[in-house]
Amino acid sequence: MKSPIRKRSIIIAGQKTSVSLEDAFWNDLRGIAGGRDVTLSDLITIINADRQHGNLSSAIRLFVLGFYRDQISEQQRSPREQMVA
């Protein structure tokens, strides 16, 4: 089933803007923000500041992808490697 794209208004560094993302990305982004104990706007401000090129929606999608890739990599590390880190 295709996830509809939702346009939402957010504040980034004091500026109101709109971002269009699929529901799945909005949900995951909220979960990541909650896990880091920051607001959604704060997390998106960080993502925006770190992006190298492309639009903000793409930067957010890549951030969420990277977050889950990092989690998978962490889970695949051996227990011994995890103790050293």
C-alpha positions as a Python dict, from the first residue, in 0.01 Angstrom:
ca = {
    (1, 'M'): (0, 0, 0),
    (2, 'K'): (135, 340, -96),
    (3, 'S'): (188, 582, 190),
    (4, 'P'): (36, 922, 112),
    (5, 'I'): (259, 1225, 124),
    (6, 'R'): (167, 1472, 396),
    (7, 'K'): (272, 1835, 392),
    (8, 'R'): (334, 1979, 737),
    (9, 'S'): (439, 2322, 854),
    (10, 'I'): (733, 2335, 1092),
    (11, 'I'): (964, 2596, 1236),
    (12, 'I'): (1332, 2566, 1147),
    (13, 'A'): (1567, 2809, 1318),
    (14, 'G'): (1278, 3052, 1372),
    (15, 'Q'): (1152, 3029, 1012),
    (16, 'K'): (822, 2866, 924),
    (17, 'T'): (845, 2626, 631),
    (18, 'S'): (657, 2327, 498),
    (19, 'V'): (793, 1977, 443),
    (20, 'S'): (630, 1700, 241),
    (21, 'L'): (698, 1341, 354),
    (22, 'E'): (523, 1007, 354),
    (23, 'D'): (343, 914, 677),
    (24, 'A'): (600, 644, 752),
    (25, 'F'): (882, 900, 755),
    (26, 'W'): (685, 1142, 975),
    (27, 'N'): (612, 861, 1222),
    (28, 'D'): (972, 740, 1232),
    (29, 'L'): (1105, 1093, 1261),
    (30, 'R'): (879, 1156, 1561),
    (31, 'G'): (1004, 834, 1720),
    (32, 'I'): (1369, 929, 1665),
    (33, 'A'): (1309, 1276, 1810),
    (34, 'G'): (1137, 1127, 2114),
    (35, 'G'): (1421, 880, 2164),
    (36, 'R'): (1667, 1171, 2164),
    (37, 'D'): (1443, 1381, 2387),
    (38, 'V'): (1423, 1666, 2135),
    (39, 'T'): (1131, 1822, 1956),
    (40, 'L'): (1052, 1733, 1597),
    (41, 'S'): (1139, 2089, 1494),
    (42, 'D'): (1474, 2069, 1674),
    (43, 'L'): (1562, 1742, 1501),
    (44, 'I'): (1465, 1877, 1161),
    (45, 'T'): (1672, 2192, 1231),
    (46, 'I'): (1974, 1968, 1295),
    (47, 'I'): (1909, 1767, 978),
    (48, 'N'): (1872, 2089, 780),
    (49, 'A'): (2200, 2229, 914),
    (50, 'D'): (2388, 1909, 826),
    (51, 'R'): (2254, 1857, 475),
    (52, 'Q'): (2504, 1888, 195),
    (53, 'H'): (2268, 1927, -101),
    (54, 'G'): (1921, 1841, -218),
    (55, 'N'): (1596, 1946, -67),
    (56, 'L'): (1497, 1913, 297),
    (57, 'S'): (1250, 1629, 236),
    (58, 'S'): (1526, 1422, 76),
    (59, 'A'): (1766, 1507, 358),
    (60, 'I'): (1510, 1387, 614),
    (61, 'R'): (1451, 1061, 426),
    (62, 'L'): (1826, 999, 410),
    (63, 'F'): (1860, 1078, 780),
    (64, 'V'): (1591, 824, 873),
    (65, 'L'): (1750, 565, 644),
    (66, 'G'): (2090, 629, 803),
    (67, 'F'): (1942, 601, 1152),
    (68, 'Y'): (1806, 254, 1081),
    (69, 'R'): (2120, 143, 896),
    (70, 'D'): (2324, 240, 1202),
    (71, 'Q'): (2090, 40, 1425),
    (72, 'I'): (2127, -268, 1204),
    (73, 'S'): (2505, -231, 1198),
    (74, 'E'): (2509, -204, 1577),
    (75, 'Q'): (2297, -518, 1613),
    (76, 'Q'): (2523, -713, 1377),
    (77, 'R'): (2838, -636, 1572),
    (78, 'S'): (2961, -922, 1785),
    (79, 'P'): (2920, -895, 2166),
    (80, 'R'): (3298, -863, 2199),
    (81, 'E'): (3307, -568, 1956),
    (82, 'Q'): (3022, -404, 2147),
    (83, 'M'): (3219, -426, 2474),
    (84, 'V'): (3517, -250, 2316),
    (85, 'A'): (3311, 34, 2168),
}
